[in-house]
mmCIF file of C-alpha atoms in Angstrom:
data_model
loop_
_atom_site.group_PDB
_atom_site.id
_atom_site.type_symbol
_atom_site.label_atom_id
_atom_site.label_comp_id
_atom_site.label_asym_id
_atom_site.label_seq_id
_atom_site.Cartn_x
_atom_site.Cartn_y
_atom_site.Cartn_z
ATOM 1 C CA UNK A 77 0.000 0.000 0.000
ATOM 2 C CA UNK A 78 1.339 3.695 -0.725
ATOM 3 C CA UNK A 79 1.524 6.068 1.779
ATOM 4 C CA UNK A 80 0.398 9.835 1.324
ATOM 5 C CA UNK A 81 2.447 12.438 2.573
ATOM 6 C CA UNK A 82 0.827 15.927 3.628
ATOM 7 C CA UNK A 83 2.653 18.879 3.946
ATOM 8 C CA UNK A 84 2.187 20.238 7.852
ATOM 9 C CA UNK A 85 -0.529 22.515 6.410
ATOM 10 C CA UNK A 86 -2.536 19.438 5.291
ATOM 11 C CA UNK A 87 -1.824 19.447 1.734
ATOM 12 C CA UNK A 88 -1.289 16.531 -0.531
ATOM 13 C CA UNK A 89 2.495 16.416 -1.327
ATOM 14 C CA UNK A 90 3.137 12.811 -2.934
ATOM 15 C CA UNK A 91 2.636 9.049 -2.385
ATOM 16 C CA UNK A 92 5.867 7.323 -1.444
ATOM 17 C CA UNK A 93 6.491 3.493 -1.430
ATOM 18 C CA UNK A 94 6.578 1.833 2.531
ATOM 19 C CA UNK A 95 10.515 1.695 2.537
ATOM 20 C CA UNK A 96 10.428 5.416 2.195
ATOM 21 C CA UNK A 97 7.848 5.878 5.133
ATOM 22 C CA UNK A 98 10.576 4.400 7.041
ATOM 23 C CA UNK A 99 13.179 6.385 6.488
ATOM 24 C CA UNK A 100 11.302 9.220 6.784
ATOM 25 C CA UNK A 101 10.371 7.857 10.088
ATOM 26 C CA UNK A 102 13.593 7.124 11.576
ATOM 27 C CA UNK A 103 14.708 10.613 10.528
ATOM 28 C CA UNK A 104 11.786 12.039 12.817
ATOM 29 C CA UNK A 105 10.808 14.203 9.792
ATOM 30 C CA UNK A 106 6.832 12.969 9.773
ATOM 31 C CA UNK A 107 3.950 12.213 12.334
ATOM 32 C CA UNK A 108 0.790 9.380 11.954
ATOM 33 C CA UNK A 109 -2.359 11.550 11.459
ATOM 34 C CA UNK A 110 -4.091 8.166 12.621
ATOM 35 C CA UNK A 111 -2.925 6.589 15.887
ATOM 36 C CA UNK A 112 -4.246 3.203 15.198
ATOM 37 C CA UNK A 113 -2.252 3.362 11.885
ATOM 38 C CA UNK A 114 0.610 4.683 13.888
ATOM 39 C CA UNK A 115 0.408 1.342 15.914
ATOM 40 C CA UNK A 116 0.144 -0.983 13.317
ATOM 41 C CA UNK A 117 2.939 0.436 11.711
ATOM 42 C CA UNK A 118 4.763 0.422 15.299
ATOM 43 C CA UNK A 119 4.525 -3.630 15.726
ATOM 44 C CA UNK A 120 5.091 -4.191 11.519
ATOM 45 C CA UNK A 121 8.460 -2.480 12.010
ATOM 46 C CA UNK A 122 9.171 -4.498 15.454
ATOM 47 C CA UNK A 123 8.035 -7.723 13.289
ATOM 48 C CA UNK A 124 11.076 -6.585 10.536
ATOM 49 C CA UNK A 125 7.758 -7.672 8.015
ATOM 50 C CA UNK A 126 5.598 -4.332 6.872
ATOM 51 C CA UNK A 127 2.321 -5.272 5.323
ATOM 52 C CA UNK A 128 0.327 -2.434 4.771
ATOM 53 C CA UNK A 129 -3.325 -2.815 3.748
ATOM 54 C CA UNK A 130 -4.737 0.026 5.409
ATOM 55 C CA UNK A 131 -4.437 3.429 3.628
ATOM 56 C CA UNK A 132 -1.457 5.432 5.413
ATOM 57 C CA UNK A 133 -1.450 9.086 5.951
ATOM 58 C CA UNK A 134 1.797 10.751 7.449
ATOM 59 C CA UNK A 135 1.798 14.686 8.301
ATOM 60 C CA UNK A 136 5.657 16.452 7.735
ATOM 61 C CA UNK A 137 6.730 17.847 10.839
ATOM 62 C CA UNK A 138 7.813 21.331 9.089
ATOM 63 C CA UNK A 139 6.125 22.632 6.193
ATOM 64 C CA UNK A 140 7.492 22.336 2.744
ATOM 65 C CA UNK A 141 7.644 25.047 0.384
ATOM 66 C CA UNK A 142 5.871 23.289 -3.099
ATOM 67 C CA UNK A 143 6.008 25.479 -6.880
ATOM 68 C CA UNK A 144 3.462 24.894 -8.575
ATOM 69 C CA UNK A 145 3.577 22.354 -11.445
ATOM 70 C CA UNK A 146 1.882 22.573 -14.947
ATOM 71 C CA UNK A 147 1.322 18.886 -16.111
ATOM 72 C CA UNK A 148 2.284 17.991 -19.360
ATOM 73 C CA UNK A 149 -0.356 15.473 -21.535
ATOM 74 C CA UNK A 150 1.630 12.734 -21.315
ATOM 75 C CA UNK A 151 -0.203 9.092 -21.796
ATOM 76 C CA UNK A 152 -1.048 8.758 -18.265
ATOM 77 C CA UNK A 153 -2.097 12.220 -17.724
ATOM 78 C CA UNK A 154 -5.141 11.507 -20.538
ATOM 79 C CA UNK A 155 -6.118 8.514 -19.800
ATOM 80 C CA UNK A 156 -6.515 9.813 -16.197
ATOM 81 C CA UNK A 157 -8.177 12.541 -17.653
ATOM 82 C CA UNK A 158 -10.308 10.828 -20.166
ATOM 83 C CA UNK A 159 -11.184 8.268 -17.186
ATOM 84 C CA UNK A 160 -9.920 5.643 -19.374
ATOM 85 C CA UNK A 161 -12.567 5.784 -21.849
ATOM 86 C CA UNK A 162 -12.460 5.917 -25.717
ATOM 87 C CA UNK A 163 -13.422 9.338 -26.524
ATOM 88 C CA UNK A 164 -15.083 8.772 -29.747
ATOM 89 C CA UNK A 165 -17.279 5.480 -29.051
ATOM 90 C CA UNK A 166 -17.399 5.593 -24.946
ATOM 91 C CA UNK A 167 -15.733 1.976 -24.385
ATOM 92 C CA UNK A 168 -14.122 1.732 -20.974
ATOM 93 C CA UNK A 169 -10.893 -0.091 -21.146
ATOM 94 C CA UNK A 170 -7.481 0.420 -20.070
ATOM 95 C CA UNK A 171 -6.320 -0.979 -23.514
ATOM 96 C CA UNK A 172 -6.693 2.662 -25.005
ATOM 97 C CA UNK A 173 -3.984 4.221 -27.451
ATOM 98 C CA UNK A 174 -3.810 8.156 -27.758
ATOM 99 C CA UNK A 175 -4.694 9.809 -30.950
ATOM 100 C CA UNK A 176 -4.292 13.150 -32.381
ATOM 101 C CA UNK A 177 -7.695 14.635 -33.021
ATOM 102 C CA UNK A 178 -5.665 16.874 -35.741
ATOM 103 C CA UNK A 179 -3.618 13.814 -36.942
ATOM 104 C CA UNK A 180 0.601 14.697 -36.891
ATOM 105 C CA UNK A 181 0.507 13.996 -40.418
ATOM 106 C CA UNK A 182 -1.124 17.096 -41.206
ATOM 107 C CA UNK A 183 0.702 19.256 -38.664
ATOM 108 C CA UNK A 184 -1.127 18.235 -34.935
ATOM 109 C CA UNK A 185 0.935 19.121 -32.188
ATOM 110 C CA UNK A 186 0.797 16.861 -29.045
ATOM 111 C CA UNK A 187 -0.929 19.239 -26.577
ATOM 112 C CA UNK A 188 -3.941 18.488 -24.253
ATOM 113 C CA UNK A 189 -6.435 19.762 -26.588
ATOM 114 C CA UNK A 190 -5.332 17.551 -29.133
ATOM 115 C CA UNK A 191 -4.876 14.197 -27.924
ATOM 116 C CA UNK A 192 -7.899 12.021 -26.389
ATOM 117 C CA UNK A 193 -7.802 8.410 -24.805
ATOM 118 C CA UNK A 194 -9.162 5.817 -28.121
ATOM 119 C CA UNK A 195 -9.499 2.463 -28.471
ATOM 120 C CA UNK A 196 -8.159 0.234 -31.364
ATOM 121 C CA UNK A 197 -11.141 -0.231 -33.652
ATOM 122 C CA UNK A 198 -11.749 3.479 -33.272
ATOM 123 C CA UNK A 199 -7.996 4.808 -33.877
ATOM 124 C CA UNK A 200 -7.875 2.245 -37.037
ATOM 125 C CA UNK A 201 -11.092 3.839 -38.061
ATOM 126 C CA UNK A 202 -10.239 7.447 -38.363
ATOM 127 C CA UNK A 203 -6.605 6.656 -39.120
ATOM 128 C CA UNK A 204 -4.432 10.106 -40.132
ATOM 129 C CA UNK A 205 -7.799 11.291 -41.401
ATOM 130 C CA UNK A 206 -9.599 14.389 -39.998
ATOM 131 C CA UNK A 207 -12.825 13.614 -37.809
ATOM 132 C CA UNK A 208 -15.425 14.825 -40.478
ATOM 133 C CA UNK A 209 -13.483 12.742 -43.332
ATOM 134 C CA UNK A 210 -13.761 9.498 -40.975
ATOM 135 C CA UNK A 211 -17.123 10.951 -39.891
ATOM 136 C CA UNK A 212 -16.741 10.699 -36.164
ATOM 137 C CA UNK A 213 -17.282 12.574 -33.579
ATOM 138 C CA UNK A 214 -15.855 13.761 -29.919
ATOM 139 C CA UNK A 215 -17.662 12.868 -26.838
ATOM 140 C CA UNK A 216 -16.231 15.675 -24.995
ATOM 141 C CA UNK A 217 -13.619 18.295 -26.076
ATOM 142 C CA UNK A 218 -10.710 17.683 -24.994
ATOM 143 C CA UNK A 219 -9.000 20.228 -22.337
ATOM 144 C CA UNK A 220 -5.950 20.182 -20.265
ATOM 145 C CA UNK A 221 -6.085 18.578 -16.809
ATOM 146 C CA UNK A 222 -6.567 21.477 -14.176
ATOM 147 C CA UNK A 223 -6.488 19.710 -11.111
ATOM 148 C CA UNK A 224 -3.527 20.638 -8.880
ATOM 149 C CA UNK A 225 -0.772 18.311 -8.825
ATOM 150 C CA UNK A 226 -1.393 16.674 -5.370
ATOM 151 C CA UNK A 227 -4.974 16.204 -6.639
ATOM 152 C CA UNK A 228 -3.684 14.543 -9.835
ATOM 153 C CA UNK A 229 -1.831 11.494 -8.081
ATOM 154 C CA UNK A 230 -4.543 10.874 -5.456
ATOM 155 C CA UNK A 231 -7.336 10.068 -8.556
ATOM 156 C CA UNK A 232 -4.747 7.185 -9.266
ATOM 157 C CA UNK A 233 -5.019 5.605 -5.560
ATOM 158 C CA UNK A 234 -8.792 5.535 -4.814
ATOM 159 C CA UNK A 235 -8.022 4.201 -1.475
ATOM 160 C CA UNK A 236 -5.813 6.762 -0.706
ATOM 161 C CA UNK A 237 -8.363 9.400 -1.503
ATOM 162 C CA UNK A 238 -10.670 8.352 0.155
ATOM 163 C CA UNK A 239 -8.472 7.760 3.444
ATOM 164 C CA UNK A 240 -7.602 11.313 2.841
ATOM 165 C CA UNK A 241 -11.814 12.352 2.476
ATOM 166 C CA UNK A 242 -12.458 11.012 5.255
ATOM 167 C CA UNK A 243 -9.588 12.432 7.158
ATOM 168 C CA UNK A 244 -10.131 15.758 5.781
ATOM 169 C CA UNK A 245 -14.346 15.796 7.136
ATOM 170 C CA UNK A 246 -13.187 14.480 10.264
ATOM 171 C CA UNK A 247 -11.887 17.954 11.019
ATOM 172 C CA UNK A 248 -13.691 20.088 13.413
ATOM 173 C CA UNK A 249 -13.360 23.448 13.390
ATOM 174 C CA UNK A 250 -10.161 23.557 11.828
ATOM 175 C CA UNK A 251 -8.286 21.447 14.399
ATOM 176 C CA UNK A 252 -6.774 17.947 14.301
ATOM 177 C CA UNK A 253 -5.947 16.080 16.307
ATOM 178 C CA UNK A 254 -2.112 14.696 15.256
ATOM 179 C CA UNK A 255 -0.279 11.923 16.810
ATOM 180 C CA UNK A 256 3.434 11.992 17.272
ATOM 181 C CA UNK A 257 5.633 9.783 15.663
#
């Protein structure tokens, strides 16, 4: 299981793999933002055997200073966008290809607007043809992903975001209540 990292404000920094956790841990750099987690994780390392299958959430001690990031429309990035559907017939898959809506043939750039998530029989269809020519449509226009970053890479661990939903609601007037490491 991947563990989420929050800055000490509470926002979404990155998933790391377990080993990290641990060195992360041993450095005193992060604190459990769920105690019964905390313990589990307590006896796993005692054990020498860490098997996580409960979401982990771990709070940095000081707060990191994060730029912001503009993603680029790489494969991943579209299909996570496109929510791994074929854009021109609506098949759910995760066998998709990308495909230039303005083929490269004919001078399409590869930019968010311009790719969208396909499947096979559709991307054989239209081919380096435009969409009128293949006479096929869009089921949405395409448009660059505008979630924040830390957003981004919790849509690819459901489990994690939902960890981090509920954590979030369990707030109370603006005050958690941390556990040290």
């Amino acid at each position: 299981m991947p563990v989420l990292v929050l800055n000490s404000s509470l926002q979404p920094l990155s998933v790391i793999p377990e080993r990290r956790l641990i060195v992360l841990l041993s450095k005193q750099k992060v604190t459990f933002v769920d105690e019964n987690v905390r313990a589990l994780i307590e006896e796993s390392i005692s054990a020498r055997r860490l098997d996580l299958e409960r979401p982990v959430i771990v709070q940095l001690l000081a707060n990191v200073r994060v730029p912001r990031m503009a993603l680029q429309p790489t494969r991943s990035n579209i299909l996570l966008r496109d929510d791994d559907t074929c854009q021109y017939c609506g098949k759910r898959t995760r066998e998709l290809t990308l495909d230039h809506i303005l083929p490269r043939s004919r001078g399409g750039q590869s930019t968010w607007e311009n790719l969208v998530a396909c499947c096979r029989a559709c991307n054989g269809k239209k081919g380096s043809r435009l969409l009128k020519d293949a006479n096929m449509h869009l089921l949405r226009q395409p448009r660059p992903l505008t979630t924040e970053y830390a957003g981004v890479f919790l849509l690819r661990y459901p489990k994690l975001r939902a960890a981090y939903e509920e954590f979030i609601t369990g707030f109370h007037g603006g005050q958690a209540k941390f556990m040290s490491a």
